[in-house]
mmCIF file of C-alpha atoms in Angstrom:
data_model
loop_
_atom_site.group_PDB
_atom_site.id
_atom_site.type_symbol
_atom_site.label_atom_id
_atom_site.label_comp_id
_atom_site.label_asym_id
_atom_site.label_seq_id
_atom_site.Cartn_x
_atom_site.Cartn_y
_atom_site.Cartn_z
ATOM 1 C CA ASN A 185 0.000 0.000 0.000
ATOM 2 C CA LEU A 186 3.028 2.285 -0.189
ATOM 3 C CA ARG A 187 2.760 5.291 -2.489
ATOM 4 C CA PHE A 188 6.360 4.910 -3.631
ATOM 5 C CA ASP A 189 8.462 2.113 -5.058
ATOM 6 C CA GLU A 190 9.483 -0.317 -2.321
ATOM 7 C CA THR A 191 13.016 -0.386 -3.691
ATOM 8 C CA TYR A 192 13.489 3.145 -2.307
ATOM 9 C CA TYR A 193 12.794 1.803 1.168
ATOM 10 C CA ASP A 194 15.210 -1.078 0.612
ATOM 11 C CA LEU A 195 17.889 1.343 -0.575
ATOM 12 C CA ALA A 196 17.329 3.640 2.416
ATOM 13 C CA LYS A 197 17.882 0.709 4.785
ATOM 14 C CA GLU A 198 21.085 -0.288 3.009
ATOM 15 C CA LEU A 199 22.401 3.280 3.022
ATOM 16 C CA ALA A 200 21.786 3.493 6.788
ATOM 17 C CA ALA A 201 23.928 0.438 7.580
ATOM 18 C CA PRO A 202 27.054 1.221 9.661
ATOM 19 C CA THR A 203 30.442 1.740 8.037
ATOM 20 C CA LEU A 204 32.764 -1.245 7.857
ATOM 21 C CA ARG A 205 35.673 -1.261 10.307
ATOM 22 C CA GLY A 206 39.108 -2.849 10.376
ATOM 23 C CA GLN A 207 40.744 -4.383 7.325
ATOM 24 C CA ARG A 208 37.479 -4.649 5.386
ATOM 25 C CA GLY A 209 36.808 -0.997 6.063
ATOM 26 C CA GLU A 210 40.263 -0.041 4.794
ATOM 27 C CA GLN A 211 39.735 -2.066 1.620
ATOM 28 C CA ALA A 212 36.350 -0.434 1.024
ATOM 29 C CA ALA A 213 37.795 3.045 1.633
ATOM 30 C CA HIS A 214 40.502 2.375 -0.950
ATOM 31 C CA LEU A 215 37.922 1.088 -3.412
ATOM 32 C CA VAL A 216 35.825 4.285 -3.353
ATOM 33 C CA GLU A 217 38.742 6.688 -3.788
ATOM 34 C CA PRO A 218 38.101 7.215 -7.552
ATOM 35 C CA LEU A 219 34.454 8.041 -6.836
ATOM 36 C CA GLU A 220 35.382 10.427 -4.018
ATOM 37 C CA ALA A 221 37.856 12.174 -6.319
ATOM 38 C CA VAL A 222 35.018 12.957 -8.748
ATOM 39 C CA ILE A 223 32.624 14.047 -5.997
ATOM 40 C CA GLY A 224 35.333 16.181 -4.422
ATOM 41 C CA GLY A 225 34.833 14.817 -0.926
ATOM 42 C CA LYS A 226 34.235 11.824 1.301
ATOM 43 C CA VAL A 227 30.897 10.356 2.327
ATOM 44 C CA HIS A 228 30.779 10.883 6.071
ATOM 45 C CA GLU A 229 28.421 9.413 8.655
ATOM 46 C CA GLU A 230 27.383 11.791 11.432
ATOM 47 C CA GLU A 231 26.776 10.642 15.022
ATOM 48 C CA ASP A 232 23.014 10.871 14.484
ATOM 49 C CA GLY A 233 23.303 8.480 11.523
ATOM 50 C CA SER A 234 22.783 11.114 8.842
ATOM 51 C CA LEU A 235 25.072 11.185 5.827
ATOM 52 C CA HIS A 236 27.065 14.109 4.478
ATOM 53 C CA VAL A 237 29.708 14.615 1.843
ATOM 54 C CA ARG A 238 32.688 16.266 3.496
ATOM 55 C CA THR A 239 34.606 18.549 1.140
ATOM 56 C CA ALA A 240 37.227 21.268 1.486
ATOM 57 C CA LYS A 241 34.343 23.778 1.331
ATOM 58 C CA GLY A 242 32.377 22.138 4.131
ATOM 59 C CA ASP A 243 29.831 19.384 4.682
ATOM 60 C CA PHE A 244 26.956 18.939 2.247
ATOM 61 C CA GLU A 245 23.763 17.025 2.882
ATOM 62 C CA PRO A 246 22.849 14.638 0.059
ATOM 63 C CA HIS A 247 19.912 16.746 -1.160
ATOM 64 C CA LEU A 248 22.299 19.665 -1.762
ATOM 65 C CA LEU A 249 24.341 17.645 -4.237
ATOM 66 C CA SER A 250 23.594 17.324 -7.923
ATOM 67 C CA GLU A 251 21.650 14.209 -8.871
ATOM 68 C CA GLY A 252 24.745 12.668 -10.447
ATOM 69 C CA PHE A 253 26.967 13.304 -7.417
ATOM 70 C CA ARG A 254 24.239 12.001 -5.110
ATOM 71 C CA LYS A 255 24.190 8.816 -7.148
ATOM 72 C CA LEU A 256 27.974 8.432 -6.908
ATOM 73 C CA ALA A 257 27.882 9.203 -3.181
ATOM 74 C CA SER A 258 25.228 6.506 -2.688
ATOM 75 C CA LEU A 259 27.442 4.026 -4.503
ATOM 76 C CA CYS A 260 30.327 5.019 -2.204
ATOM 77 C CA ARG A 261 28.163 4.514 0.849
ATOM 78 C CA LEU A 262 26.970 1.065 -0.224
ATOM 79 C CA ILE A 263 30.587 0.006 -0.709
ATOM 80 C CA LEU A 264 31.783 1.557 2.553
ATOM 81 C CA ASN A 265 29.156 -0.225 4.637
ATOM 82 C CA GLY A 266 29.634 -3.585 2.930
ATOM 83 C CA SER A 267 26.279 -3.746 1.158
ATOM 84 C CA LEU A 268 28.134 -4.126 -2.135
ATOM 85 C CA MET A 269 30.702 -6.746 -1.287
ATOM 86 C CA ALA A 270 31.168 -10.438 -2.093
ATOM 87 C CA ASN A 271 27.872 -12.298 -2.556
ATOM 88 C CA GLY A 272 25.955 -9.021 -2.715
ATOM 89 C CA PHE A 273 23.894 -7.852 -5.657
ATOM 90 C CA LEU A 274 23.044 -4.591 -7.364
ATOM 91 C CA PHE A 275 20.035 -3.848 -9.563
ATOM 92 C CA TRP A 276 20.515 -0.515 -11.338
ATOM 93 C CA ASP A 277 18.248 1.032 -13.944
ATOM 94 C CA GLU A 278 19.987 3.554 -16.196
ATOM 95 C CA PRO A 279 23.192 4.204 -14.204
ATOM 96 C CA GLU A 280 24.142 6.812 -16.803
ATOM 97 C CA ALA A 281 21.270 9.165 -15.929
ATOM 98 C CA ASN A 282 22.493 12.588 -14.713
ATOM 99 C CA LEU A 283 26.153 11.665 -15.241
ATOM 100 C CA ASN A 284 28.521 13.221 -17.732
ATOM 101 C CA PRO A 285 30.366 10.863 -20.130
ATOM 102 C CA GLU A 286 33.562 10.763 -18.057
ATOM 103 C CA GLN A 287 31.587 9.765 -14.983
ATOM 104 C CA VAL A 288 29.798 7.069 -17.002
ATOM 105 C CA VAL A 289 33.191 5.565 -17.895
ATOM 106 C CA LEU A 290 34.130 5.601 -14.188
ATOM 107 C CA VAL A 291 30.851 3.912 -13.221
ATOM 108 C CA ALA A 292 31.444 1.210 -15.846
ATOM 109 C CA ARG A 293 34.867 0.544 -14.327
ATOM 110 C CA MET A 294 33.507 0.496 -10.770
ATOM 111 C CA LEU A 295 30.803 -1.974 -11.779
ATOM 112 C CA ARG A 296 33.467 -4.284 -13.210
ATOM 113 C CA VAL A 297 35.514 -3.972 -10.017
ATOM 114 C CA LEU A 298 32.465 -4.858 -7.915
ATOM 115 C CA ALA A 299 31.656 -7.815 -10.166
ATOM 116 C CA HIS A 300 35.265 -8.993 -9.842
ATOM 117 C CA LYS A 301 34.818 -8.895 -6.066
ATOM 118 C CA GLY A 302 31.754 -11.133 -6.247
ATOM 119 C CA VAL A 303 28.876 -8.661 -6.506
ATOM 120 C CA GLN A 304 26.248 -9.752 -9.010
ATOM 121 C CA VAL A 305 25.309 -6.699 -11.062
ATOM 122 C CA PHE A 306 22.135 -6.334 -13.135
ATOM 123 C CA LEU A 307 21.739 -3.122 -15.083
ATOM 124 C CA ALA A 308 19.538 -1.706 -17.788
ATOM 125 C CA THR A 309 20.882 1.047 -20.009
ATOM 126 C CA HIS A 310 20.090 3.074 -23.114
ATOM 127 C CA ASP A 311 23.543 4.659 -23.185
ATOM 128 C CA SER A 312 26.066 3.997 -25.933
ATOM 129 C CA ILE A 313 29.064 4.894 -23.748
ATOM 130 C CA LEU A 314 28.127 2.640 -20.841
ATOM 131 C CA SER A 315 27.184 -0.298 -23.042
ATOM 132 C CA GLY A 316 30.250 0.343 -25.202
ATOM 133 C CA GLU A 317 32.594 0.336 -22.196
ATOM 134 C CA LEU A 318 31.156 -2.945 -20.966
ATOM 135 C CA GLY A 319 31.319 -4.311 -24.508
ATOM 136 C CA LEU A 320 35.029 -3.475 -24.691
ATOM 137 C CA ALA A 321 35.589 -5.197 -21.340
ATOM 138 C CA ALA A 322 34.049 -8.364 -22.770
ATOM 139 C CA ASP A 323 35.903 -8.153 -26.096
ATOM 140 C CA TYR A 324 39.298 -7.364 -24.574
ATOM 141 C CA ALA A 325 39.121 -9.057 -21.183
ATOM 142 C CA ASP A 326 42.804 -10.002 -21.330
ATOM 143 C CA GLN A 327 43.734 -6.309 -21.560
ATOM 144 C CA MET A 328 41.639 -5.218 -18.582
ATOM 145 C CA ALA A 329 43.243 -4.673 -15.175
ATOM 146 C CA ASP A 330 43.131 -7.799 -13.017
ATOM 147 C CA THR A 331 40.773 -6.059 -10.588
ATOM 148 C CA GLU A 332 38.272 -5.362 -13.398
ATOM 149 C CA ARG A 333 38.067 -8.791 -15.005
ATOM 150 C CA CYS A 334 34.646 -10.358 -14.641
ATOM 151 C CA SER A 335 32.079 -12.413 -16.487
ATOM 152 C CA LEU A 336 29.727 -10.339 -18.628
ATOM 153 C CA ARG A 337 26.481 -11.238 -20.354
ATOM 154 C CA PHE A 338 24.462 -8.923 -22.595
ATOM 155 C CA PHE A 339 20.733 -9.098 -23.194
ATOM 156 C CA GLY A 340 18.693 -7.344 -25.831
ATOM 157 C CA LEU A 341 14.933 -6.886 -25.802
ATOM 158 C CA ASP A 342 13.061 -6.517 -29.064
ATOM 159 C CA ARG A 343 9.336 -5.856 -29.539
ATOM 160 C CA SER A 344 7.680 -7.266 -32.624
ATOM 161 C CA ALA A 345 4.942 -5.491 -34.607
ATOM 162 C CA ALA A 346 2.449 -7.716 -32.790
ATOM 163 C CA GLY A 347 3.740 -6.434 -29.440
ATOM 164 C CA GLN A 348 5.523 -9.605 -28.390
ATOM 165 C CA VAL A 349 8.879 -9.091 -26.649
ATOM 166 C CA THR A 350 11.775 -11.422 -27.366
ATOM 167 C CA VAL A 351 14.964 -11.599 -25.322
ATOM 168 C CA THR A 352 18.343 -12.625 -26.669
ATOM 169 C CA GLY A 353 21.531 -13.070 -24.666
ATOM 170 C CA GLU A 354 25.155 -13.128 -25.793
ATOM 171 C CA ASP A 355 28.604 -13.026 -24.218
ATOM 172 C CA ARG A 356 29.598 -10.136 -26.482
ATOM 173 C CA LEU A 357 27.627 -6.964 -27.107
ATOM 174 C CA ALA A 358 28.405 -7.023 -30.834
ATOM 175 C CA GLU A 359 26.759 -10.443 -31.158
ATOM 176 C CA LEU A 360 23.303 -9.241 -30.115
ATOM 177 C CA PRO A 361 21.023 -9.502 -33.166
ATOM 178 C CA HIS A 362 19.037 -6.418 -32.087
ATOM 179 C CA ASN A 363 20.883 -3.500 -30.524
ATOM 180 C CA ALA A 364 18.661 -0.417 -30.411
ATOM 181 C CA ILE A 365 21.485 1.709 -28.958
ATOM 182 C CA LEU A 366 23.846 0.923 -31.826
ATOM 183 C CA ASP A 367 21.080 1.253 -34.416
ATOM 184 C CA ALA A 368 20.169 4.734 -33.162
ATOM 185 C CA TYR A 369 23.813 5.787 -33.076
ATOM 186 C CA LEU A 370 24.362 4.611 -36.657
ATOM 187 C CA ARG A 371 21.274 6.502 -37.828
ATOM 188 C CA HIS A 372 22.618 9.617 -36.106
ATOM 189 C CA TYR A 373 25.989 9.124 -37.804
ATOM 190 C CA ASP A 374 24.297 8.758 -41.201
ATOM 191 C CA ARG A 375 22.286 11.976 -40.678
ATOM 192 C CA ARG A 376 25.415 13.851 -39.669
ATOM 193 C CA SER A 377 27.274 12.549 -42.724
ATOM 194 C CA GLU A 378 24.415 13.624 -45.030
ATOM 195 C CA LEU A 379 24.273 17.116 -43.535
ATOM 196 C CA PHE A 380 28.043 17.464 -43.763
ATOM 197 C CA ALA A 381 27.984 16.400 -47.416
ATOM 198 C CA LYS A 382 25.209 18.915 -48.252
ATOM 199 C CA ALA A 383 27.037 21.740 -46.477
ATOM 200 C CA ARG A 384 30.198 21.337 -48.570
#
């Protein structure tokens, strides 16, 4: 009977979990350093349990951060408190939303690191950069850093004219028979090429 998605409640509970201590805490703190560098501060837990991002300019409550930074700070927090560690799982719809392209590349790398550590990651995306980064990780696994090597599986959903949805799965992004992201990008490239040719 809740008037909001129950996953928000689940996420709130996970975000409120206490920070890891000892060796595991040190490992988690090291893991989030690239995210903290982008945010420009560290996710800090106050004595009353509230969360802030501590920067050189002061402490900021989550709602004062941009949507993208709030997302990255939440990811930091889930790593720091052990919610995203071995045998954990992450369901994430459109991780790329509200992030600039450089941050999307960082998120793709962090997701691979988490998967390498035993977190099972499920994500849905419409972004060519995010899907492309994960596609490269599958195609060139031997060239990825040891900490980023993980098993990847790609799924494509296609709706027929009759409205029936079919799902295909492949180990490589390029092998998907229907890739709406790539199709849209190629159409964009063709339009740009046509306009460039007409302008000459």
